[in-house]
PDB file of C-alpha atoms in Angstrom:
ATOM      1  CA  UNK A1278      26.346  94.784 232.696  1.00 39.00           C
ATOM      2  CA  UNK A1279      28.019  97.710 230.934  1.00 45.00           C
ATOM      3  CA  UNK A1280      26.155  98.158 227.650  1.00 47.00           C
ATOM      4  CA  UNK A1281      29.251  99.364 225.847  1.00 48.00           C
ATOM      5  CA  UNK A1282      31.019  96.129 226.722  1.00 51.00           C
ATOM      6  CA  UNK A1283      28.565  94.134 224.577  1.00 59.00           C
ATOM      7  CA  UNK A1284      28.530  96.445 221.568  1.00 72.00           C
ATOM      8  CA  UNK A1285      29.900  95.001 218.354  1.00 76.00           C
ATOM      9  CA  UNK A1286      32.961  96.804 217.005  1.00 83.00           C
ATOM     10  CA  UNK A1287      32.834  97.372 213.233  1.00 86.00           C
ATOM     11  CA  UNK A1288      35.641  99.013 211.262  1.00 91.00           C
ATOM     12  CA  UNK A1289      35.015 100.009 207.649  1.00 89.00           C
ATOM     13  CA  UNK A1290      38.371 100.134 205.854  1.00 92.00           C
ATOM     14  CA  UNK A1291      38.486 102.269 202.732  1.00 90.00           C
ATOM     15  CA  UNK A1292      40.728 104.792 200.972  1.00 91.00           C
ATOM     16  CA  UNK A1293      42.914 105.231 197.922  1.00 92.00           C
ATOM     17  CA  UNK A1294      43.561 102.151 195.803  1.00 89.00           C
ATOM     18  CA  UNK A1295      47.087 100.946 196.513  1.00 89.00           C
ATOM     19  CA  UNK A1296      47.334 102.709 199.880  1.00 91.00           C
ATOM     20  CA  UNK A1297      47.350  99.468 201.892  1.00 90.00           C
ATOM     21  CA  UNK A1298      43.757  98.347 202.419  1.00 89.00           C
ATOM     22  CA  UNK A1299      44.579  94.637 202.059  1.00 89.00           C
ATOM     23  CA  UNK A1300      47.506  94.985 204.473  1.00 90.00           C
ATOM     24  CA  UNK A1301      45.292  96.817 206.978  1.00 92.00           C
ATOM     25  CA  UNK A1302      42.639  94.086 206.836  1.00 92.00           C
ATOM     26  CA  UNK A1303      45.266  91.407 207.497  1.00 90.00           C
ATOM     27  CA  UNK A1304      46.496  93.347 210.530  1.00 89.00           C
ATOM     28  CA  UNK A1305      42.957  93.726 211.876  1.00 91.00           C
ATOM     29  CA  UNK A1306      42.357  90.012 211.340  1.00 88.00           C
ATOM     30  CA  UNK A1307      45.463  89.283 213.429  1.00 82.00           C
ATOM     31  CA  UNK A1308      44.030  91.555 216.137  1.00 82.00           C
ATOM     32  CA  UNK A1309      40.891  89.395 216.369  1.00 84.00           C
ATOM     33  CA  UNK A1310      38.543  90.997 213.861  1.00 89.00           C
ATOM     34  CA  UNK A1311      36.644  88.955 211.301  1.00 88.00           C
ATOM     35  CA  UNK A1312      37.904  90.484 208.046  1.00 89.00           C
ATOM     36  CA  UNK A1313      35.750  90.692 204.910  1.00 88.00           C
ATOM     37  CA  UNK A1314      36.978  92.336 201.718  1.00 86.00           C
ATOM     38  CA  UNK A1315      35.185  93.710 198.640  1.00 77.00           C
ATOM     39  CA  UNK A1316      31.738  93.280 200.172  1.00 72.00           C
ATOM     40  CA  UNK A1317      28.989  94.833 197.991  1.00 73.00           C
ATOM     41  CA  UNK A1318      27.253  97.686 199.816  1.00 67.00           C
ATOM     42  CA  UNK A1319      23.921  95.948 199.344  1.00 68.00           C
ATOM     43  CA  UNK A1320      25.152  93.120 201.591  1.00 72.00           C
ATOM     44  CA  UNK A1321      26.465  95.282 204.438  1.00 69.00           C
ATOM     45  CA  UNK A1322      23.167  95.217 206.311  1.00 66.00           C
ATOM     46  CA  UNK A1323      22.986  91.415 206.208  1.00 67.00           C
ATOM     47  CA  UNK A1324      26.567  91.019 207.444  1.00 69.00           C
ATOM     48  CA  UNK A1325      26.312  93.531 210.285  1.00 66.00           C
ATOM     49  CA  UNK A1326      23.510  91.914 212.249  1.00 60.00           C
ATOM     50  CA  UNK A1327      21.797  93.395 215.327  1.00 57.00           C
ATOM     51  CA  UNK A1328      23.042  92.298 218.741  1.00 54.00           C
ATOM     52  CA  UNK A1329      21.634  88.936 219.923  1.00 56.00           C
ATOM     53  CA  UNK A1330      18.807  89.023 222.466  1.00 52.00           C
ATOM     54  CA  UNK A1331      21.175  87.434 224.996  1.00 52.00           C
ATOM     55  CA  UNK A1332      23.210  90.652 225.037  1.00 52.00           C
ATOM     56  CA  UNK A1333      26.445  88.805 224.322  1.00 53.00           C
ATOM     57  CA  UNK A1334      29.019  90.685 222.290  1.00 56.00           C
ATOM     58  CA  UNK A1335      29.419  89.638 218.665  1.00 72.00           C
ATOM     59  CA  UNK A1336      32.782  89.089 217.036  1.00 78.00           C
ATOM     60  CA  UNK A1337      34.256  92.402 215.847  1.00 87.00           C
ATOM     61  CA  UNK A1338      34.207  93.022 212.103  1.00 88.00           C
ATOM     62  CA  UNK A1339      36.650  94.703 209.699  1.00 91.00           C
ATOM     63  CA  UNK A1340      35.097  95.295 206.280  1.00 89.00           C
ATOM     64  CA  UNK A1341      37.072  96.445 203.249  1.00 88.00           C
ATOM     65  CA  UNK A1342      35.158  98.719 200.865  1.00 83.00           C
ATOM     66  CA  UNK A1343      36.555 100.893 198.062  1.00 79.00           C
ATOM     67  CA  UNK A1344      35.937 101.878 194.450  1.00 76.00           C
ATOM     68  CA  UNK A1345      36.617  98.308 193.282  1.00 72.00           C
ATOM     69  CA  UNK A1346      33.662  97.094 195.334  1.00 67.00           C
ATOM     70  CA  UNK A1347      30.559  96.308 193.285  1.00 62.00           C
ATOM     71  CA  UNK A1348      27.841  99.015 193.566  1.00 60.00           C
ATOM     72  CA  UNK A1349      30.240 101.300 195.479  1.00 70.00           C
ATOM     73  CA  UNK A1350      29.418 105.011 195.581  1.00 73.00           C
ATOM     74  CA  UNK A1351      30.565 107.650 198.050  1.00 74.00           C
ATOM     75  CA  UNK A1352      27.052 108.931 198.752  1.00 77.00           C
ATOM     76  CA  UNK A1353      25.600 105.444 199.205  1.00 75.00           C
ATOM     77  CA  UNK A1354      28.544 104.473 201.405  1.00 77.00           C
ATOM     78  CA  UNK A1355      28.019 107.503 203.656  1.00 79.00           C
ATOM     79  CA  UNK A1356      24.265 106.792 203.800  1.00 78.00           C
ATOM     80  CA  UNK A1357      24.989 103.240 204.968  1.00 74.00           C
ATOM     81  CA  UNK A1358      27.541 104.531 207.455  1.00 75.00           C
ATOM     82  CA  UNK A1359      25.080 107.035 208.920  1.00 77.00           C
ATOM     83  CA  UNK A1360      22.445 104.328 209.206  1.00 74.00           C
ATOM     84  CA  UNK A1361      24.780 101.996 211.092  1.00 71.00           C
ATOM     85  CA  UNK A1362      26.163 104.644 213.448  1.00 68.00           C
ATOM     86  CA  UNK A1363      22.631 105.716 214.367  1.00 68.00           C
ATOM     87  CA  UNK A1364      22.011 102.320 215.953  1.00 66.00           C
ATOM     88  CA  UNK A1365      22.975 101.711 219.544  1.00 61.00           C
ATOM     89  CA  UNK A1366      24.002  98.055 219.290  1.00 66.00           C
ATOM     90  CA  UNK A1367      27.386  98.595 217.625  1.00 74.00           C
ATOM     91  CA  UNK A1368      30.375 100.936 217.456  1.00 81.00           C
ATOM     92  CA  UNK A1369      31.144 101.728 213.810  1.00 83.00           C
ATOM     93  CA  UNK A1370      34.356 103.489 212.795  1.00 87.00           C
ATOM     94  CA  UNK A1371      35.806 104.303 209.392  1.00 89.00           C
ATOM     95  CA  UNK A1372      39.518 104.004 208.611  1.00 93.00           C
ATOM     96  CA  UNK A1373      40.668 105.860 205.482  1.00 93.00           C
ATOM     97  CA  UNK A1374      44.066 104.896 204.050  1.00 94.00           C
ATOM     98  CA  UNK A1375      45.696 107.689 202.091  1.00 94.00           C
ATOM     99  CA  UNK A1376      48.961 108.007 200.187  1.00 92.00           C
ATOM    100  CA  UNK A1377      50.907 110.583 198.193  1.00 92.00           C
ATOM    101  CA  UNK A1378      50.067 110.521 194.473  1.00 91.00           C
ATOM    102  CA  UNK A1379      53.658 109.987 193.384  1.00 92.00           C
ATOM    103  CA  UNK A1380      54.133 107.076 195.780  1.00 92.00           C
ATOM    104  CA  UNK A1381      50.917 105.489 194.491  1.00 91.00           C
ATOM    105  CA  UNK A1382      52.115 105.926 190.914  1.00 90.00           C
ATOM    106  CA  UNK A1383      55.412 104.240 191.816  1.00 89.00           C
ATOM    107  CA  UNK A1384      53.644 101.343 193.505  1.00 88.00           C
ATOM    108  CA  UNK A1385      51.483 100.711 190.453  1.00 86.00           C
ATOM    109  CA  UNK A1386      54.541 100.952 188.215  1.00 84.00           C
ATOM    110  CA  UNK A1387      56.500  98.459 190.318  1.00 83.00           C
ATOM    111  CA  UNK A1388      53.681  95.889 190.370  1.00 78.00           C
ATOM    112  CA  UNK A1389      52.604  96.575 186.754  1.00 78.00           C
ATOM    113  CA  UNK A1390      48.993  96.717 187.874  1.00 81.00           C
ATOM    114  CA  UNK A1391      46.341  98.877 186.238  1.00 81.00           C
ATOM    115  CA  UNK A1392      44.560 101.480 188.318  1.00 84.00           C
ATOM    116  CA  UNK A1393      40.839 100.563 188.537  1.00 80.00           C
ATOM    117  CA  UNK A1394      39.758 104.000 187.281  1.00 78.00           C
ATOM    118  CA  UNK A1395      42.466 104.465 184.662  1.00 77.00           C
ATOM    119  CA  UNK A1396      41.263 101.881 182.101  1.00 75.00           C
ATOM    120  CA  UNK A1397      43.247 102.816 178.971  1.00 76.00           C
ATOM    121  CA  UNK A1398      44.510 106.080 180.441  1.00 83.00           C
ATOM    122  CA  UNK A1399      47.745 106.732 182.406  1.00 87.00           C
ATOM    123  CA  UNK A1400      47.790 105.715 186.067  1.00 86.00           C
ATOM    124  CA  UNK A1401      48.086 109.345 187.333  1.00 88.00           C
ATOM    125  CA  UNK A1402      44.740 110.141 185.680  1.00 89.00           C
ATOM    126  CA  UNK A1403      43.048 107.353 187.635  1.00 88.00           C
ATOM    127  CA  UNK A1404      44.675 108.485 190.883  1.00 90.00           C
ATOM    128  CA  UNK A1405      43.510 112.082 190.412  1.00 91.00           C
ATOM    129  CA  UNK A1406      39.952 110.981 189.620  1.00 88.00           C
ATOM    130  CA  UNK A1407      39.799 108.655 192.602  1.00 90.00           C
ATOM    131  CA  UNK A1408      41.105 111.335 194.978  1.00 91.00           C
ATOM    132  CA  UNK A1409      38.463 113.752 193.761  1.00 90.00           C
ATOM    133  CA  UNK A1410      35.690 111.157 194.168  1.00 87.00           C
ATOM    134  CA  UNK A1411      36.784 110.125 197.672  1.00 89.00           C
ATOM    135  CA  UNK A1412      37.453 113.571 199.164  1.00 90.00           C
ATOM    136  CA  UNK A1413      34.156 113.752 201.048  1.00 88.00           C
ATOM    137  CA  UNK A1414      34.594 110.224 202.381  1.00 88.00           C
ATOM    138  CA  UNK A1415      38.069 111.114 203.611  1.00 90.00           C
ATOM    139  CA  UNK A1416      36.679 114.093 205.540  1.00 88.00           C
ATOM    140  CA  UNK A1417      33.994 111.856 207.032  1.00 86.00           C
ATOM    141  CA  UNK A1418      36.446 109.185 208.256  1.00 88.00           C
ATOM    142  CA  UNK A1419      37.122 108.669 211.961  1.00 87.00           C
ATOM    143  CA  UNK A1420      40.802 107.963 211.333  1.00 89.00           C
ATOM    144  CA  UNK A1421      43.129 108.725 208.413  1.00 91.00           C
ATOM    145  CA  UNK A1422      46.487 106.960 208.052  1.00 92.00           C
ATOM    146  CA  UNK A1423      48.921 108.131 205.389  1.00 92.00           C
ATOM    147  CA  UNK A1424      51.048 105.202 204.192  1.00 91.00           C
ATOM    148  CA  UNK A1425      53.338 107.239 201.897  1.00 89.00           C
ATOM    149  CA  UNK A1426      56.414 106.872 204.092  1.00 84.00           C
ATOM    150  CA  UNK A1427      55.370 103.731 205.961  1.00 83.00           C
ATOM    151  CA  UNK A1428      56.532 100.165 205.557  1.00 83.00           C
ATOM    152  CA  UNK A1429      53.948  97.406 206.108  1.00 83.00           C
ATOM    153  CA  UNK A1430      55.435  97.020 209.594  1.00 81.00           C
ATOM    154  CA  UNK A1431      54.864 100.730 210.342  1.00 84.00           C
ATOM    155  CA  UNK A1432      51.262 100.399 209.201  1.00 86.00           C
ATOM    156  CA  UNK A1433      50.769  97.344 211.403  1.00 84.00           C
ATOM    157  CA  UNK A1434      52.109  99.234 214.410  1.00 82.00           C
ATOM    158  CA  UNK A1435      49.783 102.203 213.898  1.00 84.00           C
ATOM    159  CA  UNK A1436      46.688 100.081 213.332  1.00 88.00           C
ATOM    160  CA  UNK A1437      47.496  97.904 216.338  1.00 83.00           C
ATOM    161  CA  UNK A1438      47.796 100.942 218.586  1.00 79.00           C
ATOM    162  CA  UNK A1439      44.584 102.533 217.286  1.00 82.00           C
ATOM    163  CA  UNK A1440      42.285  99.526 216.964  1.00 85.00           C
ATOM    164  CA  UNK A1441      43.379  97.087 219.650  1.00 80.00           C
ATOM    165  CA  UNK A1442      40.364  95.316 221.186  1.00 76.00           C
ATOM    166  CA  UNK A1443      41.712  95.691 224.729  1.00 64.00           C
ATOM    167  CA  UNK A1444      40.036  98.238 226.994  1.00 51.00           C
ATOM    168  CA  UNK A1445      41.645 101.599 226.310  1.00 50.00           C
ATOM    169  CA  UNK A1446      40.960 105.294 226.986  1.00 49.00           C
ATOM    170  CA  UNK A1447      38.536 106.885 224.530  1.00 61.00           C
ATOM    171  CA  UNK A1448      41.007 109.178 222.771  1.00 80.00           C
ATOM    172  CA  UNK A1449      44.209 107.847 221.220  1.00 84.00           C
ATOM    173  CA  UNK A1450      46.756 110.555 220.374  1.00 92.00           C
ATOM    174  CA  UNK A1451      49.488 110.236 217.761  1.00 92.00           C
ATOM    175  CA  UNK A1452      52.319 112.789 217.723  1.00 96.00           C
ATOM    176  CA  UNK A1453      54.526 112.765 214.650  1.00 95.00           C
ATOM    177  CA  UNK A1454      57.551 114.801 213.628  1.00 97.00           C
ATOM    178  CA  UNK A1455      58.114 115.471 209.934  1.00 96.00           C
ATOM    179  CA  UNK A1456      60.141 117.339 207.336  1.00 96.00           C
ATOM    180  CA  UNK A1457      58.436 120.074 205.322  1.00 95.00           C
ATOM    181  CA  UNK A1458      60.593 118.981 202.402  1.00 94.00           C
ATOM    182  CA  UNK A1459      58.661 115.683 202.378  1.00 91.00           C
ATOM    183  CA  UNK A1460      55.243 117.330 202.678  1.00 91.00           C
ATOM    184  CA  UNK A1461      52.608 117.589 205.386  1.00 92.00           C
ATOM    185  CA  UNK A1462      51.310 114.370 207.008  1.00 90.00           C
ATOM    186  CA  UNK A1463      47.898 113.807 205.448  1.00 85.00           C
ATOM    187  CA  UNK A1464      46.400 112.440 208.662  1.00 85.00           C
ATOM    188  CA  UNK A1465      47.316 115.484 210.803  1.00 92.00           C
ATOM    189  CA  UNK A1466      44.558 117.233 212.782  1.00 92.00           C
ATOM    190  CA  UNK A1467      46.930 119.873 214.209  1.00 95.00           C
ATOM    191  CA  UNK A1468      50.201 121.081 212.659  1.00 97.00           C
ATOM    192  CA  UNK A1469      52.896 123.086 214.430  1.00 98.00           C
ATOM    193  CA  UNK A1470      55.687 124.711 212.403  1.00 98.00           C
ATOM    194  CA  UNK A1471      58.900 124.961 214.461  1.00 98.00           C
ATOM    195  CA  UNK A1472      61.226 126.179 211.705  1.00 97.00           C
ATOM    196  CA  UNK A1473      61.562 129.538 213.499  1.00 97.00           C
ATOM    197  CA  UNK A1474      63.580 127.960 216.327  1.00 97.00           C
ATOM    198  CA  UNK A1475      67.394 127.900 216.327  1.00 96.00           C
ATOM    199  CA  UNK A1476      68.536 125.152 213.965  1.00 97.00           C
ATOM    200  CA  UNK A1477      71.126 122.614 215.262  1.00 97.00           C
ATOM    201  CA  UNK A1478      71.882 121.684 211.657  1.00 95.00           C
ATOM    202  CA  UNK A1479      74.284 124.629 211.451  1.00 95.00           C
ATOM    203  CA  UNK A1480      76.370 123.362 214.365  1.00 96.00           C
ATOM    204  CA  UNK A1481      78.842 120.790 212.917  1.00 95.00           C
ATOM    205  CA  UNK A1482      78.937 118.821 216.172  1.00 96.00           C
ATOM    206  CA  UNK A1483      75.141 118.567 216.373  1.00 96.00           C
ATOM    207  CA  UNK A1484      74.320 118.027 212.699  1.00 95.00           C
ATOM    208  CA  UNK A1485      74.849 114.221 212.720  1.00 95.00           C
ATOM    209  CA  UNK A1486      72.679 113.834 215.847  1.00 96.00           C
ATOM    210  CA  UNK A1487      68.898 113.933 216.178  1.00 96.00           C
ATOM    211  CA  UNK A1488      66.382 115.700 218.375  1.00 96.00           C
ATOM    212  CA  UNK A1489      66.409 112.663 220.660  1.00 96.00           C
ATOM    213  CA  UNK A1490      69.989 113.498 221.688  1.00 97.00           C
ATOM    214  CA  UNK A1491      70.286 115.549 224.934  1.00 96.00           C
ATOM    215  CA  UNK A1492      72.827 117.960 223.405  1.00 97.00           C
ATOM    216  CA  UNK A1493      70.469 118.793 220.538  1.00 97.00           C
ATOM    217  CA  UNK A1494      67.601 119.242 222.991  1.00 97.00           C
ATOM    218  CA  UNK A1495      69.660 121.612 225.121  1.00 97.00           C
ATOM    219  CA  UNK A1496      70.578 123.662 222.040  1.00 98.00           C
ATOM    220  CA  UNK A1497      66.931 124.043 221.011  1.00 98.00           C
ATOM    221  CA  UNK A1498      65.706 124.733 224.539  1.00 97.00           C
ATOM    222  CA  UNK A1499      68.250 127.570 224.797  1.00 97.00           C
ATOM    223  CA  UNK A1500      66.426 129.500 222.064  1.00 98.00           C
ATOM    224  CA  UNK A1501      64.994 132.620 223.807  1.00 97.00           C
ATOM    225  CA  UNK A1502      61.509 131.955 222.382  1.00 97.00           C
ATOM    226  CA  UNK A1503      61.415 128.220 223.090  1.00 97.00           C
ATOM    227  CA  UNK A1504      59.830 128.316 226.572  1.00 97.00           C
ATOM    228  CA  UNK A1505      57.071 130.743 225.556  1.00 97.00           C
ATOM    229  CA  UNK A1506      56.312 128.679 222.464  1.00 98.00           C
ATOM    230  CA  UNK A1507      56.075 125.385 224.354  1.00 97.00           C
ATOM    231  CA  UNK A1508      53.890 126.978 227.049  1.00 97.00           C
ATOM    232  CA  UNK A1509      51.557 128.341 224.360  1.00 97.00           C
ATOM    233  CA  UNK A1510      51.247 124.994 222.598  1.00 98.00           C
ATOM    234  CA  UNK A1511      50.543 123.049 225.782  1.00 97.00           C
ATOM    235  CA  UNK A1512      47.996 125.692 226.847  1.00 97.00           C
ATOM    236  CA  UNK A1513      46.250 125.197 223.506  1.00 97.00           C
ATOM    237  CA  UNK A1514      46.317 121.406 223.871  1.00 97.00           C
ATOM    238  CA  UNK A1515      44.911 121.676 227.391  1.00 96.00           C
ATOM    239  CA  UNK A1516      41.767 123.116 225.789  1.00 96.00           C
ATOM    240  CA  UNK A1517      41.780 121.332 222.435  1.00 95.00           C
ATOM    241  CA  UNK A1518      42.310 117.723 223.551  1.00 94.00           C
ATOM    242  CA  UNK A1519      39.408 117.480 226.055  1.00 91.00           C
ATOM    243  CA  UNK A1520      37.037 119.255 223.656  1.00 91.00           C
ATOM    244  CA  UNK A1521      38.077 116.908 220.845  1.00 87.00           C
ATOM    245  CA  UNK A1522      37.280 113.983 223.124  1.00 82.00           C
ATOM    246  CA  UNK A1523      33.914 115.487 223.997  1.00 80.00           C
ATOM    247  CA  UNK A1524      33.103 115.687 220.292  1.00 75.00           C
ATOM    248  CA  UNK A1525      33.350 111.900 220.187  1.00 65.00           C
ATOM    249  CA  UNK A1526      36.579 111.556 218.196  1.00 75.00           C
ATOM    250  CA  UNK A1527      38.602 108.440 218.919  1.00 74.00           C
ATOM    251  CA  UNK A1528      41.885 109.619 217.353  1.00 82.00           C
ATOM    252  CA  UNK A1529      43.905 112.811 217.275  1.00 91.00           C
ATOM    253  CA  UNK A1530      47.076 113.322 215.257  1.00 93.00           C
ATOM    254  CA  UNK A1531      49.425 116.186 216.125  1.00 97.00           C
ATOM    255  CA  UNK A1532      52.200 116.917 213.628  1.00 97.00           C
ATOM    256  CA  UNK A1533      55.347 118.961 214.328  1.00 98.00           C
ATOM    257  CA  UNK A1534      57.419 120.018 211.345  1.00 97.00           C
ATOM    258  CA  UNK A1535      60.812 121.543 210.661  1.00 97.00           C
ATOM    259  CA  UNK A1536      63.003 121.789 207.571  1.00 96.00           C
ATOM    260  CA  UNK A1537      64.732 118.394 207.692  1.00 95.00           C
ATOM    261  CA  UNK A1538      62.536 116.531 210.179  1.00 95.00           C
ATOM    262  CA  UNK A1539      65.579 115.473 212.217  1.00 95.00           C
ATOM    263  CA  UNK A1540      66.283 117.993 214.978  1.00 97.00           C
ATOM    264  CA  UNK A1541      63.740 120.624 216.032  1.00 97.00           C
ATOM    265  CA  UNK A1542      60.541 118.765 215.145  1.00 97.00           C
ATOM    266  CA  UNK A1543      61.822 115.580 216.792  1.00 97.00           C
ATOM    267  CA  UNK A1544      62.672 117.362 220.021  1.00 98.00           C
ATOM    268  CA  UNK A1545      59.408 119.330 220.222  1.00 98.00           C
ATOM    269  CA  UNK A1546      57.378 116.203 219.415  1.00 97.00           C
ATOM    270  CA  UNK A1547      59.102 114.392 222.267  1.00 97.00           C
ATOM    271  CA  UNK A1548      58.375 117.241 224.685  1.00 97.00           C
ATOM    272  CA  UNK A1549      54.700 117.282 223.680  1.00 98.00           C
ATOM    273  CA  UNK A1550      54.450 113.536 224.232  1.00 96.00           C
ATOM    274  CA  UNK A1551      55.954 113.907 227.703  1.00 96.00           C
ATOM    275  CA  UNK A1552      53.460 116.664 228.542  1.00 97.00           C
ATOM    276  CA  UNK A1553      50.491 114.654 227.251  1.00 96.00           C
ATOM    277  CA  UNK A1554      51.572 111.550 229.168  1.00 93.00           C
ATOM    278  CA  UNK A1555      51.776 113.634 232.328  1.00 93.00           C
ATOM    279  CA  UNK A1556      48.124 114.535 231.679  1.00 91.00           C
ATOM    280  CA  UNK A1557      47.289 110.833 231.720  1.00 88.00           C
ATOM    281  CA  UNK A1558      46.858 110.564 227.955  1.00 88.00           C
ATOM    282  CA  UNK A1559      47.632 107.528 225.795  1.00 83.00           C
ATOM    283  CA  UNK A1560      50.163 108.763 223.219  1.00 90.00           C
ATOM    284  CA  UNK A1561      52.132 107.205 220.364  1.00 90.00           C
ATOM    285  CA  UNK A1562      55.253 108.975 219.065  1.00 93.00           C
ATOM    286  CA  UNK A1563      56.395 108.593 215.464  1.00 92.00           C
ATOM    287  CA  UNK A1564      59.328 110.335 213.746  1.00 94.00           C
ATOM    288  CA  UNK A1565      58.343 110.155 210.088  1.00 92.00           C
ATOM    289  CA  UNK A1566      61.472 111.567 208.444  1.00 92.00           C
ATOM    290  CA  UNK A1567      64.206 111.341 211.076  1.00 90.00           C
ATOM    291  CA  UNK A1568      65.779 108.237 209.554  1.00 80.00           C
ATOM    292  CA  UNK A1569      65.064 108.863 205.861  1.00 62.00           C
ATOM    293  CA  UNK A1570      62.088 108.331 203.605  1.00 46.00           C
ATOM    294  CA  UNK A1571      59.986 105.214 203.147  1.00 43.00           C
ATOM    295  CA  UNK A1572      57.051 104.393 200.919  1.00 46.00           C
ATOM    296  CA  UNK A1573      57.082 100.597 200.882  1.00 48.00           C
ATOM    297  CA  UNK A1574      54.814  98.677 198.548  1.00 52.00           C
ATOM    298  CA  UNK A1575      51.308  98.430 200.015  1.00 48.00           C
ATOM    299  CA  UNK A1576      49.434  97.122 196.962  1.00 50.00           C
TER     300      UNK A1576
END
C-alpha cells in the first residue's frame, strides 16, 4: 500500500480577520474536510491524532485558527506547525487568507463589526497591528490567497482547485493577469511586468476588446520584442517550476501585470498557461482585473 495514500490531510486556515476564513472553511467542508473553527492551540494535538494502527486514512481536517482564537500566538502557532509537519503520518498545509487594508476597512464598515485588535481605536489601527503581527506567519504559509478582488464564488473556485481531495499532481500552478493600478497580487510568487509591450489601448478598434480576442493577441505578438520576451520567460519557468516542485511547494502563483489589466497581461498570461499545459502542468488561469474590480464581503 502506498504510504502517502493513508496520510491524513490537515489544512490550517489562518490570515487577516475579515479576509474570508469562515467562507474558506465552509468550502473545505463541502470538499469533504471536517471543519473546526476557533480551536485553542492547546487542543490541536488532541484533535490531530496519529494514524490508526490499521493504516487506514483518517478523515481530512480543516482547522481555522487566527488572532481571535484563545491562546493564539504566532510563535506558538509556528511551533505547533513545525511539530506536526515533522511527523510522517499526516500532510499538514497552511492556507493564509490576505486582503488589502482598504477593502478590509470597507468590509468592517459595511457589517458594523469591531476589529478584534482595535478595541476602542479605529479599525485601520487594528488592521495595521494585525498585519504586523502575522507577517512571519504569512511568509511561512504554504499557500496565500488574496481575497481583495474576489467574490465568495471566486474564493470557492480557487480553494477547490488547490485543495481538492482527488489525486492530483504535486504542484498546482495559478497564473493571474492584473492591473498595476489595482496593486500587485499579494499571493504572487513570480511577477512579470509587460507594460513595455505595444499597448492595444491606443488603437480605437482594439480598446473595447480584451487580451483573449485574437485581434488583440495579434497586435501584441507583432511587437518586435514580444518573441524574445516570451522565450526568455518560458526558459526561466523551465528551470524555476521543477526546482520549486523539488523544494516541496504545493502551489505556485505567477502574476502578469500591465497598466489596465485588460489587454497585454491577459494575452501573456494566456500564452504562459498554454506553454505550461504543454509541459504537462496543472494550471488555473485567472484574470483579476479584466472585467472590473471586486472585493465582495468575506466577513
